[in-house]
Structure formats: structure tokens, C-alpha cells
Coordinates of C-alpha atoms and ligand atoms in Angstrom, one line a residue:
M243 CA 0.0 0.0 0.0
T244 CA 1.4 3.4 -0.9
N245 CA 1.2 5.9 1.9
T246 CA -0.1 9.3 0.8
N247 CA 0.0 11.4 3.9
R248 CA -0.4 9.2 7.0
S249 CA -0.8 10.7 10.5
V250 CA 2.1 9.7 12.8
L251 CA 1.7 9.7 16.5
R252 CA 4.7 11.8 17.5
S253 CA 4.2 11.8 21.3
V254 CA 1.7 11.1 24.1
A255 CA 1.5 12.7 27.6
S256 CA -1.1 12.8 30.4
F257 CA -1.9 14.7 33.5
L258 CA -3.9 13.8 36.6
P259 CA -5.1 16.1 39.4
A260 CA -3.2 15.7 42.7
R261 CA -6.1 14.5 44.8
V262 CA -6.6 10.7 45.1
V263 CA -9.9 9.3 46.3
S264 CA -9.6 5.7 47.4
N265 CA -12.5 3.2 47.5
E266 CA -12.1 3.3 51.3
E267 CA -12.8 7.0 51.3
L268 CA -16.0 6.5 49.3
S269 CA -17.0 3.5 51.5
A270 CA -16.9 5.8 54.6
R271 CA -19.8 7.9 53.2
L272 CA -21.7 5.6 50.9
D273 CA -23.2 2.1 51.2
T274 CA -20.3 0.5 49.2
S275 CA -17.1 -1.3 49.8
D276 CA -13.6 -1.6 48.4
S277 CA -14.2 -5.3 47.7
W278 CA -17.5 -4.6 45.7
I279 CA -15.8 -1.9 43.6
R280 CA -12.7 -3.9 42.9
E281 CA -14.5 -7.2 42.2
R282 CA -17.3 -5.6 40.0
T283 CA -15.1 -3.0 38.2
G284 CA -11.4 -3.4 38.8
I285 CA -11.2 0.2 40.2
G286 CA -9.1 0.9 43.3
Q287 CA -9.0 4.7 43.3
R288 CA -9.6 7.7 41.1
Y289 CA -8.2 11.3 40.8
I290 CA -10.5 14.2 41.4
A291 CA -9.8 17.8 40.3
E292 CA -9.6 20.6 42.9
E293 CA -12.3 23.2 43.0
G294 CA -11.6 25.7 40.3
Q295 CA -9.4 23.3 38.4
L296 CA -11.0 23.1 35.0
T297 CA -11.0 20.5 32.2
S298 CA -8.9 22.9 30.2
D299 CA -6.4 23.1 33.0
L300 CA -5.9 19.4 33.0
A301 CA -5.8 19.4 29.2
V302 CA -3.2 22.1 28.9
E303 CA -0.8 20.3 31.3
A304 CA -1.0 17.1 29.2
A305 CA -0.7 19.2 26.0
R306 CA 2.4 21.0 27.1
L307 CA 4.2 17.8 27.9
A308 CA 3.0 16.1 24.6
L309 CA 4.3 19.1 22.6
S310 CA 7.7 19.1 24.4
R311 CA 8.0 15.3 24.0
A312 CA 7.3 15.7 20.2
G313 CA 9.6 18.7 19.9
V314 CA 6.8 20.7 18.3
Q315 CA 6.2 24.3 19.2
A316 CA 2.7 25.4 20.2
G317 CA 2.7 27.9 17.4
A318 CA 3.2 25.1 14.8
I319 CA -0.1 23.4 15.8
D320 CA -2.8 23.9 13.2
L321 CA -5.6 21.8 14.8
I322 CA -6.6 21.5 18.4
L323 CA -9.3 18.9 19.3
V324 CA -10.5 18.4 22.8
A325 CA -12.6 15.3 23.3
T326 CA -14.7 16.0 26.3
A327 CA -18.2 15.7 27.7
T328 CA -17.3 18.1 30.6
P329 CA -16.3 21.3 28.9
D330 CA -15.3 24.4 30.9
N331 CA -18.4 26.3 29.7
T332 CA -21.2 25.5 27.3
F333 CA -19.3 27.6 24.8
P334 CA -16.8 28.5 23.5
A335 CA -15.1 25.2 22.9
T336 CA -12.7 24.1 25.6
A337 CA -10.2 23.7 22.7
T338 CA -10.1 27.5 22.4
A339 CA -9.3 27.8 26.1
V340 CA -6.5 25.3 25.6
M341 CA -5.3 27.4 22.7
R342 CA -5.2 30.5 24.7
K343 CA -3.4 28.9 27.7
L344 CA -0.8 27.4 25.3
G345 CA -0.3 30.6 23.4
A346 CA -1.1 28.6 20.2
G347 CA -3.1 29.6 17.1
P348 CA -4.9 31.0 15.4
C349 CA -5.9 27.6 14.0
M350 CA -8.8 25.3 13.8
A351 CA -10.0 24.3 17.3
F352 CA -13.2 22.6 18.5
D353 CA -14.5 20.0 21.0
V354 CA -15.6 16.5 20.1
Q355 CA -18.5 15.3 22.1
A356 CA -18.7 11.5 21.9
V357 CA -18.4 10.9 25.6
C358 CA -16.2 7.9 26.3
A359 CA -15.6 7.3 22.6
G360 CA -14.5 10.9 22.2
F361 CA -10.8 10.3 21.9
A362 CA -11.3 7.6 19.1
Y363 CA -13.6 10.0 17.3
A364 CA -11.1 12.9 17.7
L365 CA -8.3 10.8 16.3
T366 CA -10.5 9.8 13.4
I367 CA -11.3 13.5 12.6
A368 CA -7.6 14.6 13.0
D369 CA -6.4 11.7 10.8
S370 CA -8.8 12.6 8.0
L371 CA -7.8 16.3 8.1
I372 CA -4.1 15.3 8.0
R373 CA -4.7 12.8 5.1
T374 CA -6.4 15.5 3.1
R375 CA -3.6 17.9 3.8
Q376 CA -5.6 20.5 5.6
V377 CA -3.6 20.0 8.7
R378 CA 0.1 19.2 9.4
H379 CA 0.4 19.2 13.2
A380 CA -2.6 18.2 15.3
L381 CA -3.0 18.3 19.1
V382 CA -5.6 15.7 20.0
I383 CA -6.6 15.8 23.7
G384 CA -9.0 13.7 25.8
A385 CA -9.8 15.6 29.0
E386 CA -12.6 15.3 31.6
T387 CA -13.8 16.5 35.0
F388 CA -16.5 13.9 35.4
S389 CA -16.5 14.6 39.2
R390 CA -18.6 17.7 38.3
I391 CA -21.5 15.7 36.8
L392 CA -21.6 12.8 39.2
D393 CA -24.4 12.3 41.7
W394 CA -22.2 11.7 44.8
E395 CA -25.2 10.0 46.5
D396 CA -25.6 7.4 43.8
R397 CA -23.3 4.5 44.5
T398 CA -24.1 2.8 41.2
T399 CA -22.3 5.6 39.3
C400 CA -20.1 7.8 41.4
V401 CA -17.6 5.1 42.3
L402 CA -16.8 4.5 38.7
F403 CA -15.5 7.7 37.3
G404 CA -12.5 10.0 37.8
D405 CA -10.8 13.1 36.3
G406 CA -7.8 13.4 34.1
A407 CA -6.4 14.3 30.7
G408 CA -4.2 12.8 27.9
A409 CA -2.9 14.3 24.7
V410 CA -1.1 13.2 21.6
V411 CA 0.7 15.1 18.8
L412 CA -0.1 13.8 15.4
T413 CA 2.0 14.9 12.4
A414 CA 1.6 14.4 8.7
G415 CA 4.1 11.5 8.3
G416 CA 5.4 11.8 4.7
H417 CA 6.0 8.5 3.1
D418 CA 7.0 6.1 5.8
E419 CA 4.4 3.4 4.9
H420 CA 5.0 1.5 8.2
K421 CA 4.2 4.2 10.7
G422 CA 1.0 6.1 11.7
I423 CA -2.7 5.6 11.9
L424 CA -3.7 2.7 9.6
A425 CA -7.4 2.6 10.1
C426 CA -10.2 4.3 12.0
A427 CA -13.9 3.4 12.7
A428 CA -16.5 5.5 14.5
S429 CA -20.2 5.0 14.8
A430 CA -23.2 5.6 17.1
D431 CA -26.7 4.3 17.7
G432 CA -29.1 6.9 19.1
R433 CA -31.7 4.3 20.1
F434 CA -29.7 3.9 23.3
Y435 CA -29.6 7.6 24.2
D436 CA -31.4 7.0 27.5
D437 CA -29.1 4.2 28.7
L438 CA -26.2 6.5 29.6
Y439 CA -26.9 10.3 29.7
V440 CA -26.8 13.4 31.8
D441 CA -30.2 14.6 33.1
G442 CA -29.5 18.3 32.4
G443 CA -28.2 20.6 29.7
P444 CA -28.6 24.1 28.4
S445 CA -31.5 23.3 26.1
S446 CA -33.4 20.7 28.2
T447 CA -33.2 21.9 31.8
G448 CA -30.9 24.9 31.9
T449 CA -28.9 23.0 34.5
V450 CA -25.7 20.9 34.3
G451 CA -27.3 17.7 35.5
H452 CA -25.9 14.4 36.7
L453 CA -24.8 11.2 35.0
R454 CA -27.4 8.5 34.8
M455 CA -26.7 5.0 33.6
N456 CA -28.3 1.7 33.0
G457 CA -25.1 -0.2 33.8
R458 CA -26.2 -3.7 32.7
E459 CA -27.4 -2.5 29.3
V460 CA -24.2 -0.5 28.7
F461 CA -22.2 -3.6 29.7
R462 CA -24.1 -5.9 27.4
H463 CA -23.6 -3.6 24.3
A464 CA -20.1 -2.6 25.2
V465 CA -18.6 -6.0 24.7
S466 CA -20.0 -6.5 21.2
R467 CA -19.5 -3.0 20.0
L468 CA -15.9 -2.8 21.3
A469 CA -15.0 -6.2 19.7
G470 CA -16.8 -5.3 16.5
A471 CA -15.0 -1.9 16.1
A472 CA -11.6 -3.5 16.8
L473 CA -12.1 -6.2 14.1
E474 CA -13.3 -3.6 11.7
V475 CA -10.1 -1.5 11.8
V476 CA -7.8 -4.6 11.8
E477 CA -9.6 -5.9 8.7
A478 CA -9.6 -2.5 7.0
A479 CA -5.8 -2.4 7.4
G480 CA -5.4 -5.9 5.9
L481 CA -4.1 -7.3 9.2
T482 CA -5.2 -9.8 11.8
I483 CA -5.7 -9.6 15.5
G484 CA -2.6 -11.7 15.9
D485 CA -0.6 -8.8 14.4
V486 CA -1.7 -6.5 17.3
D487 CA 1.1 -5.9 19.9
W488 CA -1.0 -3.9 22.3
L489 CA -4.7 -3.4 23.0
V490 CA -5.3 0.0 24.7
P491 CA -9.0 -0.1 25.5
H492 CA -11.2 2.5 27.1
Q493 CA -11.1 1.8 30.8
A494 CA -14.6 1.4 32.1
N495 CA -14.7 -2.1 33.7
I496 CA -12.2 -4.9 33.9
R497 CA -14.9 -7.4 33.2
I498 CA -15.6 -5.6 29.9
I499 CA -11.9 -5.4 29.0
D500 CA -11.4 -9.1 29.8
A501 CA -14.5 -10.2 27.8
V502 CA -13.5 -8.1 24.8
G503 CA -9.9 -9.5 25.0
K504 CA -11.3 -13.1 25.1
R505 CA -13.7 -12.5 22.2
L506 CA -10.9 -11.0 20.1
G507 CA -8.2 -13.5 21.3
V508 CA -5.9 -10.8 22.7
P509 CA -4.2 -12.1 25.9
A510 CA -4.3 -10.0 29.1
E511 CA -0.4 -9.6 28.8
R512 CA -1.0 -7.6 25.7
T513 CA -3.7 -5.4 27.1
V514 CA -3.0 -2.1 28.9
V515 CA -5.1 -1.7 32.0
T516 CA -5.0 1.4 34.2
L517 CA -8.5 1.1 35.7
E518 CA -7.1 0.2 39.1
S519 CA -5.5 3.6 39.6
H520 CA -7.4 6.0 37.2
G521 CA -11.0 4.7 37.3
N522 CA -13.1 5.5 34.2
T523 CA -11.9 8.9 32.9
S524 CA -14.2 8.9 29.8
A525 CA -12.5 10.5 26.8
A526 CA -9.2 10.8 28.7
S527 CA -8.9 7.1 29.5
I528 CA -7.2 5.9 26.2
P529 CA -4.5 8.6 26.1
L530 CA -3.9 8.1 29.8
A531 CA -3.4 4.4 29.3
L532 CA -1.4 4.9 26.1
D533 CA 1.0 7.3 28.0
T534 CA 1.3 4.8 30.9
A535 CA 2.4 2.0 28.6
W536 CA 4.5 4.1 26.3
S537 CA 6.3 5.8 29.2
D538 CA 7.0 2.6 31.1
G539 CA 8.6 1.1 27.9
R540 CA 5.9 -1.6 27.2
I541 CA 4.9 0.1 23.9
K542 CA 7.9 0.6 21.6
G543 CA 8.5 2.1 18.2
G544 CA 7.1 -0.2 15.5
D545 CA 4.4 -1.7 17.8
L546 CA 0.9 -2.1 16.4
V547 CA -1.5 -0.5 18.8
L548 CA -5.3 -1.0 18.8
M549 CA -7.5 1.5 20.7
N550 CA -11.2 1.0 21.2
A551 CA -13.9 2.8 23.2
M552 CA -17.6 2.8 23.7
G553 CA -19.9 5.1 25.7
G554 CA -23.0 7.3 25.9
G555 CA -25.1 7.6 22.7
F556 CA -24.2 4.7 22.4
S557 CA -21.1 5.9 20.5
W558 CA -18.1 3.7 19.8
G559 CA -14.9 3.7 17.8
A560 CA -11.5 2.1 17.2
V561 CA -8.2 3.3 15.9
L562 CA -5.3 1.1 14.7
A563 CA -1.9 2.7 14.7
R564 CA 1.7 1.7 14.1
I565 CA 3.8 3.6 16.7
Ligands
UT7_608 O1 -17.5 4.5 30.1 C1 -18.9 4.4 29.7 C2 -19.3 3.1 29.7 N1 -19.7 2.6 31.0 C3 -19.6 1.3 31.2 O2 -19.1 0.6 30.4 C4 -20.2 0.8 32.5 C5 -20.8 -0.6 32.1 N2 -21.5 -1.2 33.3 C6 -20.8 -1.7 34.3 O3 -19.6 -1.5 34.4 C7 -21.5 -2.4 35.4 O4 -22.8 -2.7 34.9 C8 -21.5 -1.7 36.8 C9 -20.1 -1.7 37.4 C10 -22.0 -0.3 36.6 C11 -22.5 -2.5 37.7 O5 -22.0 -3.8 37.8 P1 -23.1 -5.0 37.7 O6 -22.3 -6.2 38.0 O7 -23.8 -4.8 36.4 O8 -24.0 -4.7 39.0 P2 -25.6 -4.5 39.0 O9 -25.9 -3.2 38.5 O10 -26.2 -5.7 38.4 O11 -25.8 -4.5 40.6 C12 -25.6 -5.6 41.4 C13 -25.9 -5.2 42.8 C14 -27.2 -4.5 43.0 O12 -27.8 -4.9 44.2 P3 -29.0 -5.9 44.2 O13 -30.1 -5.3 43.4 O14 -28.4 -7.2 43.6 O15 -29.3 -6.0 45.7 C15 -26.7 -3.0 43.2 O16 -27.6 -2.2 43.9 O17 -24.8 -4.4 43.3 C16 -25.4 -3.2 43.9 N3 -24.5 -2.1 43.7 C17 -23.5 -1.8 44.6 N4 -23.2 -2.4 45.8 C18 -22.1 -1.8 46.4 C19 -24.4 -1.2 42.7 N5 -23.4 -0.3 42.9 C20 -22.8 -0.7 44.1 C21 -21.8 -0.2 44.8 N6 -21.4 -0.8 46.0 N7 -21.1 0.9 44.4

């Protein structure tokens, strides 16, 4: 296959707020327990943003580090995408707040709202803008402050989520046909709108609202959608699951990750799991996991990395990239 203008992942970085909230801390004020949370989800703790610490603050820390690791100046970026369901304000886009804080731009900048699938969607969009030569350097961020939309009295949801951010720098890769994003898939099915949603918003209630979830229904669909999207991108690239070095899935529940791994035939040793320490950080979970495994040396240059995610909408997606 001749490469025209593939998007190469130049760097990844992430940022977590300082405050750690353990399962024990939640158990002290809710009818839950460390053992329930660990056994049913795989989560041991989560990070929670300080009051006044915004999604853009987390995003910009991850972005600065990603730019410095890539050796790309903020002024050279011509696309900023922030995948988030927890923007600083209803508008303007959190991507423009990140731009201002970085001293970047003027350039194209907008938010991508596909909840937990947001990072896969944002990579898909950035990749297509790079391939069509409208963009050379893209900063793609997943950043969330889900703590702000949780009902802290609802044990069925509040124990699951955390705050954080991750960022990648994508660059038009020239003609190295081995590196870069090989295939993307993104889709949604609005019939499931009510299974995972926030019961507020500027047009419906004029309030911010709280996350509501039909956990069992989400779980049931997650396994088939995540596995389906993964197979779709592998087949589109003319490869097989056996070629994949690392599965970097959205981190929602260890039982979902294990079930998807089994269905695909990817062993646990080749799956990156950060749930225990990060919880579910929605759009930030894939870049946080990618940074963890890239920084600790598990993911190396030349590795084939498969990322997949599913969340509210339902929305789902997958991206296959050669690092
Ligand atoms: O990132 C977006 C995508 N989100 C997801 O992928 C989440 C998908 N869903 C899930 O991960 C799981 O469905 C949950 C972790 C949310 C729930 O696990 P589950 O095994 O499906 O539990 P369940 O909802 O069937 O509840 C089992 C029991 C219930 O009690 P009863 O009715 O059997 O007496 C719940 O009330 O566990 C109870 N329960 C809890 N107990 C202690 C629910 N939450 C808690 C809790 N602590 N935090």
C-alpha cells in the first residue's frame, strides 16, 4: 500500500489532578465497599480535580508535555481537538481555552462530544484532516472533569469515574508506509440515548445535571461494540488480531476489558489496564493508558496498537496505529 499522507503519533502525555480518592474514602460515606468496587469493576482509586481546576487546566498540562516530547512548538499546531463531555463552559469550545493557555493559534479548534468514545472520534477526525492535507500538526486531547457531573449520593455511578487528561501530537508523516494511523472506525446508535446520559443541559433543563446509567445494558452492548470496532479496523488495514502488539481499550470495567480480550483473542499480557489507579476517565482514558504503557517502555516504536472505546449515545470507535 502506498502511503499518501499518513498521521504519525509523535508523542503522548497525560496529567492527573493531585487528589486521590480511594475506595475506602467512598465507603466511609456511601453504602459501598472496596471489595465490591474492585470485584465488579477493577477500580481501586480515582483522581479528582480541585475546586476551580477546569477541564482545560488538565488538558493544557497534558498538551504542554506532549508538545515538548514531540519537539513541536505550540505555534506550529494547526488543529486542536478536545474530546470532552465536561467542557469548561457550554461555549466557546474548551479547545479554544487550551489554545489561549498554550499561546497557540490562530488555528482550527473545536471540541468533540462523543463521551467515552470521544478520543477515538477525535483521532478519526484529525487523521482525515491530515490525510487531506488541511492540517500538518494536530494536538488531540481527551480531558474530563466527570466529578462535576456525578451524583455523589448514587453509589451505582459515582464510584466508577475520575478526572484526568491525555494528549497526543499527530503529524503528517510523509511517506513512511509503516508508521502512523492505519485505520479508524466510528459509529453511534441513538436508540440507546437513555441508557447513559446526563439529566441536564442548556436546552433541556438549563442545569448541568448528573450522569445516569443503565449499567447492565451498557455492559451488554459494550462487549460486542468494542470487539466489532476492533475487528473492523484490523480488517480495514489488511491485518489480523494476531498482528496487534497492544490493545489499549477504554477503561470502564475490567470485566468488559477481559470479555473483549477473550472475544478477540488478545491475551491479558498484551492489554493495557489502568483502571485500578485511574477509574473511568471517559475521553481521557485511552490517552492516559497509552501514555502509561509508552512511558514505562511496554509500547515501543514499531508496535501495532489497537485502541477502542464505547460510551453514551451509544457511541463507539476504534483506531489502529503503528507507533
Ligand atoms: O464508560 C462508559 C461506559 N460505561 C460502562 O461501560 C459501564 C458498564 N457497566 C458496568 O460497568 C457495570 O454494569 C456496573 C459496574 C455499573 C455495575 O455492575 P453490575 O455487575 O452490572 O452490577 P448491578 O448493576 O447488576 O448491581 C448488582 C448489585 C445491586 O444490588 P442488588 O439489586 O443485587 O441487591 C446493586 O444495587 O450491586 C449493587 N451495587 C452496589 N453495591 C455496592 C451497585 N453499585 C454498588 C456499589 N457498591 N457501588
